[in-house]
XYZ file of C-alpha atoms in Angstrom:
706
model
C -20.601 34.673 10.797
C -18.687 35.785 7.542
C -20.814 36.228 5.127
C -18.468 34.675 2.222
C -17.924 31.564 4.378
C -21.467 30.981 4.461
C -22.002 31.797 1.113
C -19.464 29.137 -0.275
C -21.407 26.452 2.112
C -24.662 27.229 0.691
C -23.398 26.508 -2.764
C -22.392 23.281 -1.188
C -24.768 22.647 0.607
C -27.200 23.042 -2.744
C -25.049 20.800 -4.809
C -24.808 17.813 -2.146
C -27.823 15.667 -2.201
C -29.105 14.753 1.631
C -29.946 11.600 0.605
C -30.829 10.053 3.938
C -28.269 12.709 6.037
C -29.184 14.607 8.855
C -28.422 17.592 9.817
C -25.404 17.643 11.362
C -23.688 15.148 8.599
C -25.221 17.084 6.096
C -23.531 20.064 7.261
C -20.332 17.829 7.771
C -20.443 17.180 3.917
C -20.348 20.738 3.426
C -17.701 22.211 5.660
C -15.529 19.034 4.112
C -16.201 19.754 0.867
C -15.274 23.412 1.042
C -12.094 22.375 3.061
C -11.037 19.997 0.326
C -11.973 23.522 -2.312
C -9.741 25.658 -0.165
C -7.226 23.489 0.368
C -5.968 22.794 -3.312
C -5.622 26.883 -4.116
C -7.108 29.115 -1.146
C -5.022 28.948 2.303
C -6.340 32.014 3.731
C -9.849 30.223 2.966
C -8.733 27.187 4.977
C -7.671 29.595 7.916
C -11.110 31.420 7.873
C -12.973 28.046 7.984
C -11.246 26.490 10.510
C -11.832 30.448 12.709
C -15.330 29.876 11.733
C -15.909 26.365 12.442
C -17.245 26.681 16.265
C -19.820 29.017 15.014
C -21.070 26.758 12.214
C -21.335 24.307 14.163
C -24.742 26.489 15.737
C -26.560 26.141 12.199
C -27.673 23.722 10.616
C -29.071 23.586 6.793
C -32.657 22.606 5.657
C -34.128 22.166 3.044
C -36.752 24.992 1.998
C -38.514 23.764 -0.915
C -36.007 23.620 -3.754
C -33.808 25.876 -1.831
C -31.147 25.330 1.119
C -31.387 27.628 4.514
C -29.473 27.538 7.186
C -30.928 27.556 10.733
C -29.865 27.926 14.127
C -29.245 24.458 15.424
C -29.972 22.988 19.180
C -26.751 23.572 21.447
C -26.612 20.070 22.093
C -24.643 19.398 19.008
C -21.933 21.873 19.970
C -22.054 21.255 23.736
C -21.544 17.345 23.063
C -18.216 18.552 21.189
C -17.304 21.281 23.632
C -16.630 23.440 20.483
C -16.485 27.042 21.769
C -13.438 28.796 20.291
C -11.004 30.438 22.907
C -11.016 34.505 22.596
C -8.010 35.459 20.784
C -7.010 37.343 23.998
C -6.941 34.242 26.331
C -5.487 32.190 23.856
C -2.452 34.646 23.650
C -2.663 34.438 27.550
C -2.529 30.249 27.790
C 0.516 30.388 25.871
C 2.162 33.467 27.511
C 1.705 31.244 30.771
C 2.515 27.694 29.177
C 4.869 27.870 26.466
C 6.546 31.323 26.537
C 8.615 30.097 29.769
C 9.605 26.504 27.625
C 11.049 28.161 24.690
C 14.841 28.764 25.918
C 16.773 27.737 22.880
C 14.816 24.566 21.992
C 11.721 23.436 20.305
C 9.303 21.746 22.820
C 6.655 19.445 22.498
C 3.313 21.718 22.661
C -0.009 19.464 23.146
C -3.900 20.730 22.929
C -5.849 17.860 24.252
C -9.333 19.581 23.156
C -8.214 20.710 20.146
C -11.111 21.945 17.819
C -10.015 23.544 14.302
C -6.727 24.055 15.643
C -7.127 27.658 17.532
C -4.783 27.111 20.519
C -2.220 25.149 17.973
C -1.966 28.305 15.906
C -1.639 30.778 18.573
C 1.795 27.993 19.901
C 2.972 28.161 16.103
C 3.114 32.020 16.442
C 5.063 31.633 19.575
C 7.352 29.239 18.414
C 8.158 31.247 15.559
C 8.677 34.455 17.480
C 11.176 32.549 19.146
C 13.357 31.553 16.233
C 12.000 27.721 15.679
C 12.144 27.300 11.681
C 8.339 27.022 10.757
C 8.361 23.331 9.516
C 10.118 22.124 12.746
C 7.223 24.294 14.349
C 4.705 22.998 13.287
C 6.225 18.994 13.595
C 6.514 19.938 17.656
C 2.485 20.355 16.984
C 0.390 17.747 18.815
C -3.635 17.863 19.087
C -6.727 15.696 20.038
C -10.169 15.988 19.825
C -13.169 14.102 19.019
C -14.898 15.612 16.307
C -13.161 14.101 13.029
C -14.569 17.211 10.996
C -12.172 19.786 13.619
C -9.502 17.227 13.006
C -9.510 17.463 9.546
C -9.553 21.193 9.617
C -7.204 21.916 12.398
C -4.022 19.807 10.480
C -5.136 22.073 6.980
C -4.959 24.991 9.026
C -1.581 24.018 10.539
C -0.336 23.233 6.666
C -1.682 26.305 5.374
C -0.012 28.708 8.126
C 3.401 26.694 7.546
C 3.562 27.105 3.694
C 2.290 30.570 4.668
C 5.826 31.255 6.668
C 7.850 29.769 3.780
C 8.216 25.944 5.142
C 8.271 23.251 2.695
C 4.975 21.265 3.266
C 6.469 18.139 1.256
C 6.147 15.602 3.886
C 4.651 17.133 6.378
C 0.375 16.431 5.732
C 1.658 13.091 6.627
C 3.255 14.146 9.639
C 0.363 16.746 11.088
C -1.827 13.610 10.488
C 0.160 11.897 12.637
C 0.243 13.725 15.543
C -3.106 15.527 15.145
C -5.349 12.813 15.434
C -9.201 11.912 16.184
C -9.828 10.595 20.286
C -11.236 11.153 22.926
C -8.563 12.461 25.272
C -9.899 10.624 28.494
C -10.616 7.596 27.803
C -7.920 4.988 25.478
C -9.598 3.676 22.334
C -8.303 1.205 19.818
C -8.139 4.180 17.186
C -6.411 6.451 19.638
C -4.579 5.625 22.986
C -1.669 8.186 24.191
C 0.716 5.455 24.936
C 0.814 4.340 21.156
C -0.560 7.493 19.330
C 2.693 9.517 20.709
C 5.228 6.657 21.249
C 7.737 9.239 20.710
C 6.371 11.461 23.546
C 5.078 9.398 26.122
C 7.295 5.928 25.331
C 10.972 7.918 26.545
C 13.031 5.681 28.411
C 12.845 6.642 32.033
C 9.885 6.342 35.141
C 6.587 5.491 34.262
C 3.674 7.056 35.958
C 2.366 4.025 37.677
C -1.496 5.273 37.115
C -1.212 6.201 33.857
C 2.161 3.839 32.302
C 3.126 6.849 30.382
C 6.562 7.899 30.175
C 8.357 11.168 29.449
C 5.481 13.942 28.575
C 5.020 16.992 26.540
C 7.107 20.002 27.458
C 3.498 22.768 27.444
C 0.206 21.811 27.357
C -2.361 24.436 26.030
C -6.544 23.526 26.070
C -9.896 25.131 26.868
C -11.710 21.502 27.639
C -15.336 20.688 27.169
C -17.235 22.356 30.443
C -20.337 20.362 30.126
C -21.718 18.050 33.019
C -21.687 14.127 31.513
C -25.383 14.444 31.918
C -27.519 14.981 29.717
C -31.321 16.226 30.208
C -34.263 16.172 28.006
C -34.745 20.343 27.168
C -31.316 20.300 25.865
C -31.836 17.462 22.883
C -34.202 18.789 20.639
C -33.741 17.089 17.123
C -31.447 14.856 18.811
C -32.285 11.183 19.685
C -32.257 11.825 23.438
C -32.040 8.019 24.879
C -29.415 7.251 22.139
C -26.850 10.381 23.522
C -27.472 9.494 26.769
C -26.226 5.778 26.023
C -23.214 6.960 24.455
C -22.975 9.382 27.933
C -23.271 6.908 30.422
C -20.375 4.644 28.239
C -18.310 7.525 27.843
C -18.651 8.167 32.157
C -18.169 4.402 32.663
C -15.063 4.543 30.884
C -13.683 7.328 32.962
C -14.421 5.515 36.231
C -13.336 2.514 35.063
C -10.060 3.222 32.875
C -7.795 3.701 36.083
C -6.624 7.295 34.954
C -8.635 9.767 36.347
C -8.036 8.258 40.363
C -8.584 12.252 41.818
C -11.483 13.191 39.810
C -13.086 9.966 38.204
C -16.020 9.525 40.645
C -19.139 11.017 41.061
C -21.258 13.660 38.808
C -18.073 14.060 36.038
C -18.052 17.157 34.899
C -15.592 16.832 31.805
C -13.200 19.772 32.767
C -12.171 18.070 35.867
C -11.058 15.286 34.540
C -9.338 16.977 31.897
C -7.497 19.115 34.445
C -6.263 15.791 35.807
C -5.437 14.082 32.606
C -3.320 17.383 30.895
C -1.353 17.376 34.614
C -0.413 14.088 33.935
C 0.591 14.232 30.877
C 3.508 17.076 31.270
C 7.398 16.021 31.181
C 9.445 16.368 34.159
C 9.440 20.488 34.046
C 6.448 20.742 31.673
C 3.640 23.447 32.289
C 0.210 23.533 31.289
C -2.360 26.395 31.214
C -5.826 25.962 31.214
C -9.297 28.356 30.474
C -11.469 26.427 32.932
C -14.682 27.652 34.899
C -13.598 28.329 38.526
C -15.367 25.363 39.601
C -12.335 23.115 38.358
C -10.909 24.765 41.613
C -14.064 25.411 44.235
C -16.604 22.507 42.936
C -16.765 19.999 45.339
C -15.864 16.894 42.978
C -12.470 18.943 42.278
C -11.361 18.576 46.321
C -9.296 15.746 46.181
C -7.620 17.176 43.566
C -6.685 20.580 44.280
C -5.372 19.465 47.464
C -3.311 16.589 45.594
C -2.358 19.529 43.315
C -1.245 21.602 45.851
C 0.453 19.050 48.176
C 2.640 18.226 45.367
C 3.259 21.846 44.802
C 1.785 21.293 40.846
C -0.708 24.073 41.019
C 1.212 27.124 40.244
C -1.073 30.124 39.613
C -5.016 30.505 39.288
C -6.215 33.800 37.787
C -10.346 34.395 37.386
C -11.089 36.748 34.925
C -13.653 40.053 35.394
C -15.769 39.266 31.861
C -16.434 36.525 30.379
C -19.463 37.802 28.622
C -17.675 37.528 25.161
C -16.953 33.854 25.800
C -20.190 31.535 25.158
C -18.979 28.427 26.036
C -20.951 28.644 29.516
C -22.831 32.115 29.870
C -22.851 33.778 33.091
C -20.124 31.111 34.326
C -17.274 32.569 35.972
C -14.103 31.530 34.051
C -9.963 30.878 34.947
C -6.821 30.787 34.037
C -4.759 27.710 35.927
C -1.652 27.158 35.425
C 0.434 23.608 36.598
C 3.975 22.314 36.092
C 5.814 19.150 36.810
C 8.803 21.132 39.101
C 11.396 19.463 41.318
C 11.156 20.616 44.611
C 11.942 19.936 48.448
C 8.754 21.100 49.304
C 5.485 22.119 47.742
C 5.348 25.951 46.313
C 2.168 28.016 47.242
C -0.008 28.675 44.399
C -0.536 32.445 43.440
C -4.040 33.264 43.228
C -5.563 36.527 41.588
C -9.233 37.210 40.965
C -11.398 39.934 38.949
C -8.311 39.826 35.732
C -9.037 42.482 33.631
C -6.256 41.591 30.725
C -5.491 38.568 30.976
C -2.468 39.375 28.503
C -1.294 41.918 31.586
C -1.437 39.798 34.344
C 1.754 41.890 35.941
C -0.438 44.949 35.964
C -2.197 43.656 38.843
C -0.019 41.020 40.792
C -0.179 43.714 43.545
C -3.747 42.396 44.899
C -2.218 38.599 44.293
C -1.997 36.413 47.571
C -0.876 32.668 48.200
C -2.664 29.715 48.250
C -1.785 26.943 50.204
C -2.581 23.308 51.136
C -3.156 24.359 54.568
C -5.098 26.922 53.896
C -7.820 24.913 52.177
C -7.675 22.567 54.844
C -8.735 25.183 57.330
C -11.548 26.779 55.221
C -12.856 23.664 53.873
C -11.941 20.937 56.332
C -14.614 18.256 54.580
C -14.260 18.899 51.298
C -10.909 19.804 50.656
C -12.005 22.442 48.564
C -10.270 26.009 47.258
C -11.878 29.539 48.297
C -10.994 32.282 45.620
C -10.902 34.915 47.561
C -10.863 38.459 46.674
C -7.761 39.779 48.635
C -5.324 38.232 50.873
C -7.095 40.333 53.517
C -10.155 38.436 52.514
C -8.557 34.766 53.120
C -6.817 35.938 56.552
C -9.801 36.767 57.819
C -12.364 33.761 56.564
C -8.937 31.893 57.984
C -8.901 33.287 61.373
C -12.794 32.725 61.716
C -12.159 28.982 61.026
C -9.551 28.596 63.761
C -11.294 30.492 66.331
C -14.658 27.457 65.743
C -15.155 24.616 63.912
C -17.278 24.272 61.111
C -21.254 24.028 61.195
C -20.750 20.217 60.048
C -17.443 18.390 58.925
C -17.819 15.169 57.049
C -14.733 12.773 56.170
C -14.282 11.154 52.385
C -17.673 8.531 53.054
C -19.821 11.121 53.970
C -20.071 11.024 57.689
C -20.178 13.318 60.123
C -16.997 13.548 62.082
C -17.940 17.127 63.626
C -20.872 18.415 64.232
C -21.425 20.984 66.976
C -24.612 21.934 66.183
C -26.160 18.721 65.558
C -27.341 20.354 61.538
C -28.977 18.155 58.971
C -30.422 19.401 55.620
C -32.639 17.782 53.212
C -33.306 18.572 49.722
C -36.923 18.828 49.366
C -38.544 18.193 45.736
C -36.606 18.076 42.847
C -38.348 19.535 40.260
C -36.382 17.604 37.595
C -35.655 14.483 38.865
C -39.566 14.104 40.217
C -41.381 15.661 37.588
C -43.731 13.116 37.272
C -45.356 14.122 41.006
C -45.609 17.475 39.468
C -48.831 18.568 39.267
C -50.284 22.318 37.590
C -53.142 22.496 39.134
C -54.544 21.667 42.461
C -56.148 18.098 43.088
C -57.266 15.802 46.054
C -54.333 14.940 48.888
C -51.416 18.097 47.048
C -49.968 20.613 48.484
C -48.853 23.910 46.826
C -45.231 23.529 46.285
C -43.425 26.944 47.626
C -40.131 28.197 45.796
C -37.454 30.061 46.499
C -38.165 33.455 45.254
C -40.817 33.604 47.492
C -38.652 33.764 50.270
C -36.147 36.221 51.675
C -34.020 36.884 54.746
C -35.821 35.654 57.613
C -39.175 36.006 55.614
C -41.046 33.575 53.804
C -43.213 36.114 52.019
C -41.265 37.964 49.951
C -38.268 38.296 47.703
C -36.328 40.577 50.235
C -37.644 41.408 53.557
C -38.985 45.172 52.658
C -40.506 43.695 49.555
C -44.164 43.337 48.660
C -45.958 40.610 50.274
C -47.697 37.341 49.681
C -50.390 35.789 51.743
C -49.446 32.653 53.503
C -51.869 30.160 54.632
C -53.456 29.805 57.758
C -52.763 26.381 59.244
C -56.332 25.686 58.824
C -55.702 26.026 55.024
C -53.107 23.807 54.390
C -55.110 20.912 52.951
C -56.602 23.783 50.401
C -54.276 24.377 47.307
C -55.802 27.426 46.643
C -54.426 29.610 48.890
C -51.796 30.888 46.753
C -52.713 32.256 43.643
C -48.689 32.537 42.556
C -48.119 29.044 43.039
C -47.217 26.951 39.680
C -47.222 23.552 40.540
C -48.659 20.966 43.557
C -47.045 17.795 44.599
C -48.834 15.061 46.613
C -48.323 15.544 50.179
C -47.380 11.528 50.834
C -44.232 12.564 48.658
C -43.317 16.174 51.019
C -44.065 12.971 54.369
C -42.138 10.231 52.460
C -39.007 13.143 51.690
C -39.233 15.224 54.993
C -42.182 14.190 57.033
C -39.635 14.297 59.992
C -38.337 17.910 59.789
C -42.576 18.773 59.677
C -43.220 17.753 63.437
C -41.317 20.828 64.753
C -44.661 22.583 63.026
C -42.197 24.872 61.048
C -38.852 24.377 58.807
C -35.738 26.234 58.314
C -34.495 26.776 55.547
C -32.288 28.384 52.989
C -32.021 30.083 49.242
C -29.918 27.674 47.322
C -30.457 29.905 43.935
C -27.897 32.869 45.169
C -24.614 34.269 44.036
C -21.702 36.849 45.636
C -22.979 39.750 43.398
C -26.706 40.369 44.615
C -27.086 42.085 47.812
C -26.972 39.405 50.217
C -25.410 35.836 49.481
C -26.811 33.651 52.202
C -30.517 34.101 52.805
C -32.286 32.244 55.725
C -35.600 31.867 56.338
C -38.070 30.007 58.710
C -40.708 28.500 56.671
C -44.376 27.181 57.542
C -44.532 23.147 57.172
C -45.572 22.620 53.565
C -44.029 21.099 50.178
C -41.111 23.139 48.937
C -38.828 22.695 45.541
C -35.198 22.198 45.538
C -35.045 25.847 44.797
C -34.661 25.668 49.009
C -32.363 24.036 50.883
C -34.586 22.495 54.657
C -32.426 22.515 57.444
C -32.927 20.984 60.636
C -31.081 21.772 64.294
C -31.799 21.521 67.800
C -31.181 24.673 68.285
C -32.268 26.121 64.744
C -33.910 29.842 65.719
C -30.230 29.975 67.523
C -28.801 28.465 63.967
C -31.051 31.068 61.887
C -30.404 33.965 63.930
C -26.321 33.340 63.462
C -26.810 32.325 59.614
C -28.761 36.077 59.288
C -25.707 38.200 60.385
C -23.573 39.758 58.201
C -20.001 38.027 59.426
C -21.848 34.706 57.943
C -22.839 35.888 55.183
C -19.458 37.494 54.045
C -17.911 34.184 54.457
C -20.497 32.047 52.733
C -19.880 34.698 49.644
C -15.944 33.997 49.926
C -17.348 30.308 49.197
C -19.445 30.809 46.834
C -18.365 30.948 43.337
C -21.355 29.923 40.779
C -25.161 30.624 40.917
C -25.835 28.252 43.838
C -24.822 27.827 47.073
C -24.122 24.206 47.686
C -25.127 22.351 51.064
C -21.450 21.478 51.281
C -20.270 25.292 51.470
C -23.006 25.928 53.996
C -21.797 23.358 55.966
C -18.545 24.488 56.160
C -19.187 27.795 57.770
C -17.266 28.886 61.106
C -20.335 29.394 63.236
C -20.136 29.916 66.469
C -20.440 26.662 69.340
C -24.173 27.319 70.876
C -21.662 27.159 73.938
C -20.992 30.506 73.260
C -24.564 31.759 73.424
C -24.562 31.423 77.163
C -22.291 34.018 78.195
C -23.789 37.124 79.585
C -22.410 40.669 77.927
C -23.204 44.199 79.911
C -24.517 45.372 76.303
C -27.523 42.439 76.086
C -28.973 43.687 79.404
C -28.279 41.233 81.497
C -29.192 38.421 79.508
C -27.592 35.507 78.305
C -26.029 36.055 74.339
C -28.927 33.314 74.002
C -31.409 34.941 74.926
C -30.370 38.182 73.713
C -29.991 36.898 69.914
C -33.104 35.513 70.532
C -34.494 38.210 71.168
C -33.414 40.532 68.250
C -34.434 37.277 65.689
C -37.936 37.742 67.417
C -38.096 40.921 65.269
C -36.109 40.580 62.629
C -38.262 37.658 61.555
C -41.642 38.800 58.893
C -43.583 36.586 60.679
C -47.064 35.138 59.162
C -49.593 32.997 61.094
C -48.679 29.410 60.094
C -45.219 30.044 61.932
C -47.111 29.907 65.301
C -45.064 27.070 66.584
C -41.715 28.862 65.650
C -43.279 32.113 68.294
C -44.088 29.270 71.009
C -41.115 27.448 70.740
C -39.147 30.679 71.133
C -41.113 31.689 73.993
C -43.929 34.303 72.785
C -47.506 33.522 73.531
C -48.791 34.911 70.532
C -47.655 35.238 66.596
C -46.304 39.094 66.691
C -47.433 41.885 64.398
C -44.670 42.320 61.770
C -42.288 44.818 63.050
C -41.883 47.712 61.081
C -38.745 48.020 58.447
C -36.788 50.567 60.730
C -36.848 47.713 63.852
C -36.006 44.913 61.820
C -33.038 46.929 60.187
C -31.905 47.481 63.487
C -32.979 43.997 64.567
C -30.786 42.613 61.812
C -27.865 44.706 62.656
C -27.566 43.537 66.139
C -26.805 40.283 65.198
C -24.196 41.473 62.310
C -22.744 43.077 65.568
C -23.215 39.596 67.281
C -21.303 37.676 65.304
C -18.399 39.879 64.574
C -17.295 40.231 67.795
C -17.428 36.457 68.456
C -15.563 36.215 65.425
C -12.863 38.617 66.890
C -13.105 41.002 64.059
C -12.153 44.597 65.184
C -13.862 47.551 64.295
C -11.591 47.954 61.074
C -12.231 44.290 59.791
C -15.806 45.237 60.191
C -15.269 48.115 58.050
C -13.382 45.956 55.762
C -16.439 43.214 55.544
C -19.069 45.809 54.969
C -16.887 47.485 51.978
C -17.279 43.907 50.336
C -21.110 44.160 50.153
C -21.167 46.281 47.001
C -24.696 45.330 45.889
C -26.243 45.679 49.134
C -24.243 49.379 49.538
C -25.659 50.525 45.797
C -29.168 49.074 46.925
C -28.902 51.147 50.170
C -27.731 54.310 48.427
C -30.438 54.284 46.156
C -33.163 54.000 48.515
C -31.888 56.159 51.282
C -28.706 58.233 49.823
C -26.390 56.496 52.132
C -24.823 53.231 52.742
C -27.953 52.742 56.143
C -26.288 49.277 56.884
C -23.037 49.480 57.206
C -23.834 52.747 59.865
C -26.490 50.560 61.973
C -24.143 47.861 62.073
C -21.147 49.554 63.136
C -23.146 51.429 65.648
C -24.603 48.308 66.807
C -21.066 46.995 67.248
C -19.969 49.807 68.785
C -22.538 49.462 71.661
C -21.438 45.872 72.183
C -17.264 46.548 72.534
C -17.299 46.612 75.993
C -19.116 43.517 76.250
C -16.538 41.967 73.730
C -13.557 43.013 76.405
C -15.448 42.286 79.005
């Protein structure tokens, strides 16, 4: 925070009597007081205050005796307003993508529907000036909406200050700006702000009326960095706030979005604010208009985005998706990968493919990396994600081709229709979410008791290993079958839950004596993304997803392979491997494993794969039911690390052949596991996993051709 800005606000805070004001209201009073002072004779101070406003929302004044100090505010206040400034380089990129192409010899109408203190509008103003548009006219081209009245006042003042600095006659300009930069909710029409009434000159033009919105006309360019937040409140985010009052406000807003009729593509299910914003921005465009948005990449890959993505692709409206290599400096959503998406309203006989470029290093110089771009089509989306209709942002076109070919070869594990009903289910696959630590917190205990079970977590599970985070890492003892009633078996256990709750939730899965699962919390940046595991019957938290199928051991063998992991990490863009992504993996049909290949010693592929699975599993006594199910007399002793690695490599090679990959395809796939390679090289001096898999693949090659 700039010391001069904070010093002036400190003076205002001391002078202003809080008199019943909470911290937020006191801060607003200080900011508006400073704005009123600066507006009179210090245009640079106005601009600096607007630039720093999002940071100010992270602070709140508090009384300290007779003095006032500024302390860090609860993050929710900032999240509630979606107030995270757009970094200058990304703001410039948005303007280049949406506004610059519309500037040919005219003064286009420009909108930011989540304008905050006006950062993007100021960048648009600069682009208009550079194109030769007079300053006063440039300001009149700009429109903005935001829910925060203080931010709107700052945006208005900043635009007038910029126009004045550019030599414009500002008489009457303040009123014009006040009419075009307004307080309102871009997602919900209210009595004070209705898109059709407030911007009648833009959205009430003669012409065809949009049957969804009732608008006619539209903006030539839309720039936006909309709120990224899920429209749902958690208690942990509300220190210092009235949680129930805020929840009531959010519920009312969610109802208005769902029932308003303006968001048929994004207004259902759990609402993430950025998705209805994307739909709104698209619908606000004039014919030939363009929009550029900074959003989480989940805006095209999340399940809730499926209907929107397919509609945009089918209509040719999605022009490009550029994911960013580094968003560490963007505080809006730490750890979430960001994307620049470009939309347009172009009249064309056939929909055009969207251009995708992932891992962009310099968003202001996209031409330097265009050699890596590939084309995303609606047909590709329907091929690789037939159930959800969500896009997959592959790293390269080669990855897109390999994954698409695998999907053309095999059906997905489980395909659902729009109602959630299974329409393709070759494996008889079922999954269950176990104990939800947030929703069912009232049942969770911090100490053992009568009728309780220790609650297992994903961090205790690795690849085919229920005992540790990695299969060659430190072991944690699991209970013997007779110990399940004694919750003291695992000192690392943090929580216990009633056994009755476990039985009610997934007791039918326990009848098998063991459970399949996979780690939900996983990313494509770790050595492995898809980590299936055989688990003893017991209680588990929702960091694990529990899975079931008649051929569950064989399914675990398939899911444990690097080829299926490769496909899953191509589809995993965040920190969670969602169930709908696992359901849409191209797992070879169970009937494929009935073949006999020369390289398997006369066994069927099923028998051979189960045998290799038996070596790859990190066994423990509670998995005795699994041992019996696959034909073992007793629980085997865990294999040595090299034997387990060889068994896993055999499963990798088998599934590479089943997916139809060549040696060069497999080498490409293995080369994408950079974190696995780095781990191998640190431990062994070379990429031993690759070497093992390629040897195993060549050993099975005659079988693949036979």
